[in-house]
CSV table of C-alpha atoms and ligand atoms in Angstrom, one decimal:
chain,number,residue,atom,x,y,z
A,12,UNK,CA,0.0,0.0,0.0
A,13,UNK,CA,1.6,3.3,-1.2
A,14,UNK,CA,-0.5,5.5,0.4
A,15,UNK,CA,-0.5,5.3,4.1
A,16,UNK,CA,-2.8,8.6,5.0
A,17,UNK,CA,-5.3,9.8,2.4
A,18,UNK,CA,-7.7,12.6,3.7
A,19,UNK,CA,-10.6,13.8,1.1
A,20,UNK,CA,-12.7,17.1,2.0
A,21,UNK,CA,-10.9,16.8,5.5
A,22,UNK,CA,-12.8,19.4,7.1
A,23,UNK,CA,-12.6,20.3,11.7
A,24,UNK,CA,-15.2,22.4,13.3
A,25,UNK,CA,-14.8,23.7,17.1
A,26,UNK,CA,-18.1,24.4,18.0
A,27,UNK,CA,-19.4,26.2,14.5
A,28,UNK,CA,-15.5,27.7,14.0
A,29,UNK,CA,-14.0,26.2,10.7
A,30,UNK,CA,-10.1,25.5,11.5
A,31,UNK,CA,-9.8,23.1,8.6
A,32,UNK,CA,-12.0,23.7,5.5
A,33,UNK,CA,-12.2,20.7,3.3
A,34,UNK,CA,-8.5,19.4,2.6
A,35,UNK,CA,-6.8,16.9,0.4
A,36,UNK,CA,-3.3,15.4,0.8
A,37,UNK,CA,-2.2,12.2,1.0
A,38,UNK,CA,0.8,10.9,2.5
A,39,UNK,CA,3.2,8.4,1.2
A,40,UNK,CA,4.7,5.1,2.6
A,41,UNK,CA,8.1,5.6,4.1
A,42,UNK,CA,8.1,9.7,3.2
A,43,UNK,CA,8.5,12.5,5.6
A,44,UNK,CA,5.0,14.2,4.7
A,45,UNK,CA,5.2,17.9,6.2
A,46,UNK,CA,2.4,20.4,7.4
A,47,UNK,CA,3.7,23.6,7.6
A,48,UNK,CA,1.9,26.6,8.7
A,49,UNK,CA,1.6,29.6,10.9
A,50,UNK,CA,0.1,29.7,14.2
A,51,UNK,CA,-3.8,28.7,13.7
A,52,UNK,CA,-3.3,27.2,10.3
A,53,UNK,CA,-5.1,24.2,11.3
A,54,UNK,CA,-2.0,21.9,11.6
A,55,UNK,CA,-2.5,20.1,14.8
A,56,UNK,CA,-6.2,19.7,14.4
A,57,UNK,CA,-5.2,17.7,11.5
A,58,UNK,CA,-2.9,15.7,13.6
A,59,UNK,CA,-5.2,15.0,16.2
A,60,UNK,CA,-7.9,13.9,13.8
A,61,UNK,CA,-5.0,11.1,12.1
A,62,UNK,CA,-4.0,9.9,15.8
A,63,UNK,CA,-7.6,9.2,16.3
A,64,UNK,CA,-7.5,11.8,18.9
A,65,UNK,CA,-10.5,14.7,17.8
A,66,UNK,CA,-13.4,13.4,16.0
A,67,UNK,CA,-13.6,14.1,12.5
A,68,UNK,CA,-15.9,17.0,11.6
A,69,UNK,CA,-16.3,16.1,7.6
A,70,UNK,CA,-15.2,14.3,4.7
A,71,UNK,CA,-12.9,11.4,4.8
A,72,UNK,CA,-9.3,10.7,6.7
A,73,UNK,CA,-8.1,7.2,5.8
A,74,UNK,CA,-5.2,6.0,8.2
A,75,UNK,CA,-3.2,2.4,7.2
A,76,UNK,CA,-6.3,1.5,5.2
A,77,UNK,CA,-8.9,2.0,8.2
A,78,UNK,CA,-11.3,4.9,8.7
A,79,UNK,CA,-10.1,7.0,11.7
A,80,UNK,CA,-14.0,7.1,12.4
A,81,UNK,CA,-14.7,3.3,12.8
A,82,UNK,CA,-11.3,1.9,13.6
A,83,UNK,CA,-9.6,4.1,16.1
A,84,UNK,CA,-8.3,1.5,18.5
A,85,UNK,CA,-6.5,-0.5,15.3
A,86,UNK,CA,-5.1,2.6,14.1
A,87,UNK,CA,-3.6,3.5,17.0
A,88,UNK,CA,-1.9,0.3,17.6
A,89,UNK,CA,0.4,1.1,14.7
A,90,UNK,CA,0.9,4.7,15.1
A,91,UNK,CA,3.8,6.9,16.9
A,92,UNK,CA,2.6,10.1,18.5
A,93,UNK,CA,4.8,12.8,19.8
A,94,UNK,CA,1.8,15.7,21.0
A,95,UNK,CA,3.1,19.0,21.7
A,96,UNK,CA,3.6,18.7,25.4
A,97,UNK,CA,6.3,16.2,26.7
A,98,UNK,CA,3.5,14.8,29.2
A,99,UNK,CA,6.5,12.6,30.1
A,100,UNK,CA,6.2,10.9,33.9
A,101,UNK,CA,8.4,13.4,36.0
A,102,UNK,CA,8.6,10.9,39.2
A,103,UNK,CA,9.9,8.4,36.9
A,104,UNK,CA,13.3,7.5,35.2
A,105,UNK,CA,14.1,7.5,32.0
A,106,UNK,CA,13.6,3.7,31.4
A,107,UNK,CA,10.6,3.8,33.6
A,108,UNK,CA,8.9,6.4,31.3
A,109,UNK,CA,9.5,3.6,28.1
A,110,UNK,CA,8.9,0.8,30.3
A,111,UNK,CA,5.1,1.5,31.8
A,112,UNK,CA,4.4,3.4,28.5
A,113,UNK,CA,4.9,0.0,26.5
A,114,UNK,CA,2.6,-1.9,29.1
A,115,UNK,CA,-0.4,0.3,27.4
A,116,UNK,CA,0.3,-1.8,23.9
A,117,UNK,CA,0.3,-5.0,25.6
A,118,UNK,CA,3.4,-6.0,24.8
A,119,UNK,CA,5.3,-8.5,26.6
A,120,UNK,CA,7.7,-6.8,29.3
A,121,UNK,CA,10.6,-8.3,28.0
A,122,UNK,CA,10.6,-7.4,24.7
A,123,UNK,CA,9.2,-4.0,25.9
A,124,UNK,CA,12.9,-3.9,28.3
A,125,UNK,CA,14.8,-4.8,25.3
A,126,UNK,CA,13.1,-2.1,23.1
A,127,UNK,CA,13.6,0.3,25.4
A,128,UNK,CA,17.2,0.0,26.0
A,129,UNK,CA,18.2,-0.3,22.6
A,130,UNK,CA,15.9,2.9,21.8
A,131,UNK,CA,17.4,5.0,24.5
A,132,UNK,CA,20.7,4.2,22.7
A,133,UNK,CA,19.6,5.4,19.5
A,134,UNK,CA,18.2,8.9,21.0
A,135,UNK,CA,21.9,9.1,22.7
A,136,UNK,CA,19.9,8.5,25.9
A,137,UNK,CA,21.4,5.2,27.1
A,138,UNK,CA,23.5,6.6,29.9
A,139,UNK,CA,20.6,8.4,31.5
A,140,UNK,CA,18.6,5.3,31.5
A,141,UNK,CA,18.3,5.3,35.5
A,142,UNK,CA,18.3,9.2,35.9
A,143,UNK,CA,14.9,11.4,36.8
A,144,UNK,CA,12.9,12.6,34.0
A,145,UNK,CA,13.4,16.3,35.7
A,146,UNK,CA,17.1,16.2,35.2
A,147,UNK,CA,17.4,16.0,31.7
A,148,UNK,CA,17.4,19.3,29.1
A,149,UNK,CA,14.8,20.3,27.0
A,150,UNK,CA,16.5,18.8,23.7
A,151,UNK,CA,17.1,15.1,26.0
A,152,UNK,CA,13.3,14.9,27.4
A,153,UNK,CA,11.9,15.6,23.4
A,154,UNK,CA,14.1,12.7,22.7
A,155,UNK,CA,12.8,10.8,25.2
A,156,UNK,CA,9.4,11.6,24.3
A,157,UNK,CA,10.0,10.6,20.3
A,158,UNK,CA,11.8,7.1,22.1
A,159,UNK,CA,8.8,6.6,24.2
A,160,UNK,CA,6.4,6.6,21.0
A,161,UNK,CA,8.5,4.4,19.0
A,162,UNK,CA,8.2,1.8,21.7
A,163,UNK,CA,5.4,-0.4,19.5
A,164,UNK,CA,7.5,0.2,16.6
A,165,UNK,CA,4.7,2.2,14.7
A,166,UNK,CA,4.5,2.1,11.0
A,167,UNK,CA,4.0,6.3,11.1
A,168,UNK,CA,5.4,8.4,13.5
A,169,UNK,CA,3.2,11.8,14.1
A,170,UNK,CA,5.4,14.7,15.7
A,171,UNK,CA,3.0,17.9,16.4
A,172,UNK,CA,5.6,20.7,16.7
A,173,UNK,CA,8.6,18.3,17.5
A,174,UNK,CA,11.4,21.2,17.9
A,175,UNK,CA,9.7,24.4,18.8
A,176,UNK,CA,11.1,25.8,21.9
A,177,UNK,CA,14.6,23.7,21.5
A,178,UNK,CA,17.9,25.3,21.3
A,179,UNK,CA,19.6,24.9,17.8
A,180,UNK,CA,22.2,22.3,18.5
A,181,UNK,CA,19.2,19.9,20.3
A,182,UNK,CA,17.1,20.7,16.9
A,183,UNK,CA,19.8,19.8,14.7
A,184,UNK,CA,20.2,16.5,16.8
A,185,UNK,CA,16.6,15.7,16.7
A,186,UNK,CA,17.1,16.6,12.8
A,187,UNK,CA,18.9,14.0,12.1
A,188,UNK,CA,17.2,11.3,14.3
A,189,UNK,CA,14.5,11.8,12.6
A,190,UNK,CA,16.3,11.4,9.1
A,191,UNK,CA,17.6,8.0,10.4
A,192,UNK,CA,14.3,6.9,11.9
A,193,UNK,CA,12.3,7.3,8.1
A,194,UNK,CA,15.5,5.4,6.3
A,195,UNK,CA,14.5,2.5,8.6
A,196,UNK,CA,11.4,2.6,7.1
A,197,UNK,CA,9.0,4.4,9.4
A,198,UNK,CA,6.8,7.1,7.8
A,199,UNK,CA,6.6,10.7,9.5
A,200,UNK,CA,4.0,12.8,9.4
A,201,UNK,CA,5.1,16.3,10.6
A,202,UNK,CA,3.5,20.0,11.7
A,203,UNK,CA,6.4,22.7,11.6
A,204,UNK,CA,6.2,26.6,11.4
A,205,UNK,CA,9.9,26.3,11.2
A,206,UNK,CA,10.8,26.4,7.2
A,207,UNK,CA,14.4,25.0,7.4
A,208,UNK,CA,12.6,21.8,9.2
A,209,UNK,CA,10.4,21.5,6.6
A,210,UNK,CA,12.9,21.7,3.9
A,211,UNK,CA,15.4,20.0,6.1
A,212,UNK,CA,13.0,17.1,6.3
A,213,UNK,CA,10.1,17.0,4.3
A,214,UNK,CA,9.9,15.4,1.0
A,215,UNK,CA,6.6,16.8,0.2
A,216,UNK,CA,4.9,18.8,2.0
A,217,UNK,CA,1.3,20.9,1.9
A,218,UNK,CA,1.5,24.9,3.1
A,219,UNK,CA,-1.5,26.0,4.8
A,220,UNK,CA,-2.7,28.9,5.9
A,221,UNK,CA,-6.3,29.8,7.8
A,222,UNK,CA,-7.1,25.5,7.6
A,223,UNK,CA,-6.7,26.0,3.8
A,224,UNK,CA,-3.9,24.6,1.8
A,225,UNK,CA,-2.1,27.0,-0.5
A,226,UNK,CA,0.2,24.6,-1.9
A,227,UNK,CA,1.7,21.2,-2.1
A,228,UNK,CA,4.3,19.6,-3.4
A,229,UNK,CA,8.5,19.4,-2.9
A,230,UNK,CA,10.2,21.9,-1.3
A,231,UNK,CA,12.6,22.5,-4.1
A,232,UNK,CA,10.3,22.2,-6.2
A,233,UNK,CA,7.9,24.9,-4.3
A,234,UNK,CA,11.0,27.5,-4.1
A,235,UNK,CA,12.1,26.8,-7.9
A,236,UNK,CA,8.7,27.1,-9.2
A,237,UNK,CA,7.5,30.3,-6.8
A,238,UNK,CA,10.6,32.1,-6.3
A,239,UNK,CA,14.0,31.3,-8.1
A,240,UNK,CA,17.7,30.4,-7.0
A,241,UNK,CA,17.7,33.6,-5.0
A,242,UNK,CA,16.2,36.5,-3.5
A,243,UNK,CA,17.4,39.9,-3.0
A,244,UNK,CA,16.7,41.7,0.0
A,245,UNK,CA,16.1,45.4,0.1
A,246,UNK,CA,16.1,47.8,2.7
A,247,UNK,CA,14.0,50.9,0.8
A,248,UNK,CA,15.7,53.7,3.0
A,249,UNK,CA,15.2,56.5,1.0
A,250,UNK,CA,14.7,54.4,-2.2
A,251,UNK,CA,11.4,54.1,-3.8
A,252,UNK,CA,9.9,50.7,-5.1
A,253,UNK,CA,9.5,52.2,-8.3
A,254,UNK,CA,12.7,53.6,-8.8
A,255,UNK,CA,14.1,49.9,-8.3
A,256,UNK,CA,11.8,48.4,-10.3
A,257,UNK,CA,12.4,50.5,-13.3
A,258,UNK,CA,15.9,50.6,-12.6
A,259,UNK,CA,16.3,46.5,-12.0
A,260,UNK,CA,13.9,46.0,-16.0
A,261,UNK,CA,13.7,42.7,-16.7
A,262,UNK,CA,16.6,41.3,-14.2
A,263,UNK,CA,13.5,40.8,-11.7
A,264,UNK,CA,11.4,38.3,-11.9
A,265,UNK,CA,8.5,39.2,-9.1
A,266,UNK,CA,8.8,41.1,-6.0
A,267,UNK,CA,7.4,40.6,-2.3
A,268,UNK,CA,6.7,44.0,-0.4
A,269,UNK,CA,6.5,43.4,3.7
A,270,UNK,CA,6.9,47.2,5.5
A,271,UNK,CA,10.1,48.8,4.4
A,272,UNK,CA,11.8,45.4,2.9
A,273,UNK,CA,11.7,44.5,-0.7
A,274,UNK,CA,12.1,40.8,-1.4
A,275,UNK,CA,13.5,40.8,-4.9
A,276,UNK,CA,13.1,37.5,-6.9
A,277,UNK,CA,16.0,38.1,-9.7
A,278,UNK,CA,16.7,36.1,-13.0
A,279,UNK,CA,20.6,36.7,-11.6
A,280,UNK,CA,21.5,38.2,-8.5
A,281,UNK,CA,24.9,39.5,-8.8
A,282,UNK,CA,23.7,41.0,-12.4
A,283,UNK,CA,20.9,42.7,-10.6
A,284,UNK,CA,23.4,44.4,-8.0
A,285,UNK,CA,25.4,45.5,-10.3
A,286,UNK,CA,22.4,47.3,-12.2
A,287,UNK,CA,20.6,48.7,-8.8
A,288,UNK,CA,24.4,49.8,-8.1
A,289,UNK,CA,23.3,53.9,-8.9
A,290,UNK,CA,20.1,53.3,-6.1
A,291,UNK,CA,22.6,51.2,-3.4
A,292,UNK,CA,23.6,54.2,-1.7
A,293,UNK,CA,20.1,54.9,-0.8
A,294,UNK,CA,19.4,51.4,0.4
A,295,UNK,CA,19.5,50.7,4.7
A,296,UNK,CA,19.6,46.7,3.7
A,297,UNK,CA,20.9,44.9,0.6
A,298,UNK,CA,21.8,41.3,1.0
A,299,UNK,CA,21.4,38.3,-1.9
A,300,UNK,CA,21.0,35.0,-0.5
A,301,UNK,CA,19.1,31.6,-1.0
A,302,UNK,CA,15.4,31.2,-1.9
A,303,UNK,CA,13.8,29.3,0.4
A,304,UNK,CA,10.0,28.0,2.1
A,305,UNK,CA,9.4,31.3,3.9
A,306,UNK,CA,9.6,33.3,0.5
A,307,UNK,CA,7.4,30.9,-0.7
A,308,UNK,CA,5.0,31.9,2.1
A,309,UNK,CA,5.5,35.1,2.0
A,310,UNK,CA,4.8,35.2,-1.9
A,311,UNK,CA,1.8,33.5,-1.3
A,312,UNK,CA,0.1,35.1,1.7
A,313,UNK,CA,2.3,38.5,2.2
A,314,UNK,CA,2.9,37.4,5.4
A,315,UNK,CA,5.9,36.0,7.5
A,316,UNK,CA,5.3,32.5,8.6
A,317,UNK,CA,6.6,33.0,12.4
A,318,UNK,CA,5.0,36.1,13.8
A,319,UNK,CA,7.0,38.3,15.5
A,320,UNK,CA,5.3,36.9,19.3
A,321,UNK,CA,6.1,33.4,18.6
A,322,UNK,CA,8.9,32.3,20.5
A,323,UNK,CA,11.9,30.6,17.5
B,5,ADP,P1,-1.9,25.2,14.4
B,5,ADP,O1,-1.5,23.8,14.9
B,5,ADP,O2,-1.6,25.4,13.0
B,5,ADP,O3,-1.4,26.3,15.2
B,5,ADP,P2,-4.6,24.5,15.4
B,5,ADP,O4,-5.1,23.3,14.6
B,5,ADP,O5,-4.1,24.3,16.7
B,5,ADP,O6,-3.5,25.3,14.4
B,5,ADP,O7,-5.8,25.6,15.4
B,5,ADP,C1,-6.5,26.0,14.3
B,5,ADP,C2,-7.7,26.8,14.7
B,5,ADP,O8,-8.6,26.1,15.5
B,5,ADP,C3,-7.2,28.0,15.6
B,5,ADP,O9,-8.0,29.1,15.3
B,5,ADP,C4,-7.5,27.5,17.0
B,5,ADP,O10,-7.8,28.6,17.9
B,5,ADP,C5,-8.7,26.6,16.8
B,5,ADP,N1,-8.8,25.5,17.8
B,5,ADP,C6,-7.8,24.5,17.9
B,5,ADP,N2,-8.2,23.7,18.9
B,5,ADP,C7,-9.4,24.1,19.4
B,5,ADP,C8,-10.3,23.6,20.4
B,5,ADP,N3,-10.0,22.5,21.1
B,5,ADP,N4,-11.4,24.3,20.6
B,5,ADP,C9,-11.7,25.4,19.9
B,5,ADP,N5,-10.9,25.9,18.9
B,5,ADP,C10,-9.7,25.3,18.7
C-alpha cells in the first residue's frame, strides 16, 4: 500500500469555527510528509484527527487503510505520537517512562525492556537510562518523548511541533534522528512553522494557511517554481519601489513587499546588483542570498510564517 494517510474534504469544526476547510493530501509510505503553517493554520487539528484523537468533523481521513472514524483503536496500535507537550512521567526514570508506556500496547515486558534499552541508545539516551525525567534538558526529554512513542515500533510516527522551543544544537540532533528513523522505514507525518525543518526534512509537504492549503508539493520544487535560485533583499531607505523596479527592468522576476523590505526574486542576483548599483547608496539593507519556504510563504500570503510573538 503506497498511500498510508489519504484525507478527502478533511474538514474540523470547534463548535461552529472552521479550523480546517475541506482538505486533500495524502501521505506516502516511508516519506517525511510535512504540514507547515503559521500559528492557527489548522495543523494540529489535523494531527489530532489522524491519531484518532479529535473526531472528525467532515469528509474522509483514511489512516493504514482503516477509517479514523470506525477503527480508532487499530489505528492506534500502529501509530507513533509525539503531541506538543512532553506529558513525560516526572517521578519516573528515563527507562521507567518507556517501560510503563509499552505496558499500554500490551506488549510483553521483556521485549518491551529490550526495546527500550536499545531505543534509549539510539536517542543518545542510554546513559541516563536510570536518571529522573526532571534532570534532563529540554532537547534530551523531546528525545525521550519521540523514544517513548517508537516503543510499539509504529508504522508512522506523528510529531505535532517536535522542535519548537529547543535550542539549535538539540534541533539539529533531533534533525537528524528523525532522518535516520524514516531510512529504517517508518513514515513521518510532521506540523512545523519552522521552514528550514520543513525543507530539512520533508519530502513533500502541503503549506497552509487559515485550515486551507495554499500549496503542495516538494520543497525545491515549491521555491524553484515560486521564487528562483535567490532572492534579494532590500532595505528601501530613501529608495522608492518604483525607482528599483524601473531601474532592475527585466533582471526581476517578481517582488514581495512586507513594511520597508523588498524581497526581490531576480533572474541573476549579482547581475541585478550591479544594475541597482546607482540606487545602493540609498538602500538601509541589501543582502542576496538563497530562496527558500518562507519566501514561498510570504509570496503567497504576504505574510511571514513565524510572527514576531512566537517564541523561534
Ligand atoms: P496550528 O496547529 O496550525 O497552530 P490549530 O489546529 O491548533 O492550528 O488551530 C486551528 C484553529 O482552531 C485555531 O483558530 C485555534 O484557535 C482553533 N482551535 C484549535 N483547537 C481548538 C479547540 N479545542 N477548541 C476550539 N478551537 C480550537
Amino acid at each position: 500500500m503506497d498511500q498510508v494517510i489519504t484525507a478527502q474534504n478533511l474538514v474540523k469544526k470547534y463548535n461552529g469555527k472552521t479550523a480546517v476547510k475541506g482538505i486533500n493530501f495524502h501521505v506516502r509510505q516511508r516519506e517525511c510528509f510535512g504540514i507547515l503553517g503559521p500559528n492557527g493554520a489548522g495543523k494540529s487539528s489535523i494531527a489530532k484527527m489522524v491519531y484518532c484523537f479529535s473526531p472528525v468533523s467532515a469528509g474522509s481521513l483514511i489512516v493504514l487503510g482503516m477509517d479514523v472514524m470506525s477503527k480508532p483503536r487499530e489505528i492506534k496500535k500502529r501509530l507513533g505520537v509525539v503531541a506538543q507537550d512532553n506529558n513525560l512521567d516526572t517521578d519516573l526514570t528515563v527507562l521507567e517512562n518507556l517501560l510503563v508506556y509499552g505496558s499500554f500496547f500490551n506488549i510483553p515486558a521483556r521485549r518491551v525492556a529490550a526495546a527500550s534499552v536499545e531505543i534509549l541508545d539510539f536517542f543518545a539516551l542510554g546513559d541516563y537510562m536510570n536518571d529522573k525525567v526532571e534532570r534532563l534538558s529540554g532537547g534530551m526529554k523531546r528525545r525521550l518523548t519521540i523514544a517513548r512513542a517508537l516503543i510499539n515500533s509504529p508504522e508512522i510516527l506523528i510529531l505535532d511541533e517536535p522542535t519548537t522551543g529547543l535550542d539549535p544544537q538539540a534541533r539539529h540532533l533531533l534533525w537528524q534522528k528523525l532522518r535516520s528513523l524514516k531510512e529504517r522505514g517508518v513514515t513521518l507525518l510532521l506540523t512545523t512553522h519552522y521552514m528550514d525543518e520543513a525543507e530539512h526534512l520533508c519530502d513533500r509537504l502541503i503549506i497552509m494557511d487559515e485550515g486551507a492549503i495554499l500549496e503542495e508539493g516538494r520543497p525545491e520544487d515549491l521555491v524553484a517554481r515560486h521564487i528562483g535560485n535567490q532572492v534579494l533583499e532590500i532595505g528601501l531607505g530613501s529608495a522608492a519601489e518604483d525607482d528599483i523596479l524601473k531601474c532592475g527592468g527585466d533582471r526581476i522576476r517578481g517582488y514581495q513587499n512586507v513594511g520597508d523590505m523588498m524581497f526581490v526574486y531576480p533572474t541573476d542576483g549579482q547581475a541585478l546588483m550591479e544594475t541597482l548599483r546607482p540606487l545602493t547608496g540609498s538602500f538601509s539593507r541589501l543582502m542576496l542570498r538563497g530562496a527558500n519556504l518562507e519566501d514561498v510563504f510570504l509570496k503567497l500570503t504576504g505574510r511571514g510564517l513565524v510572527e514576531e510573538n512566537v517564541p523561534s
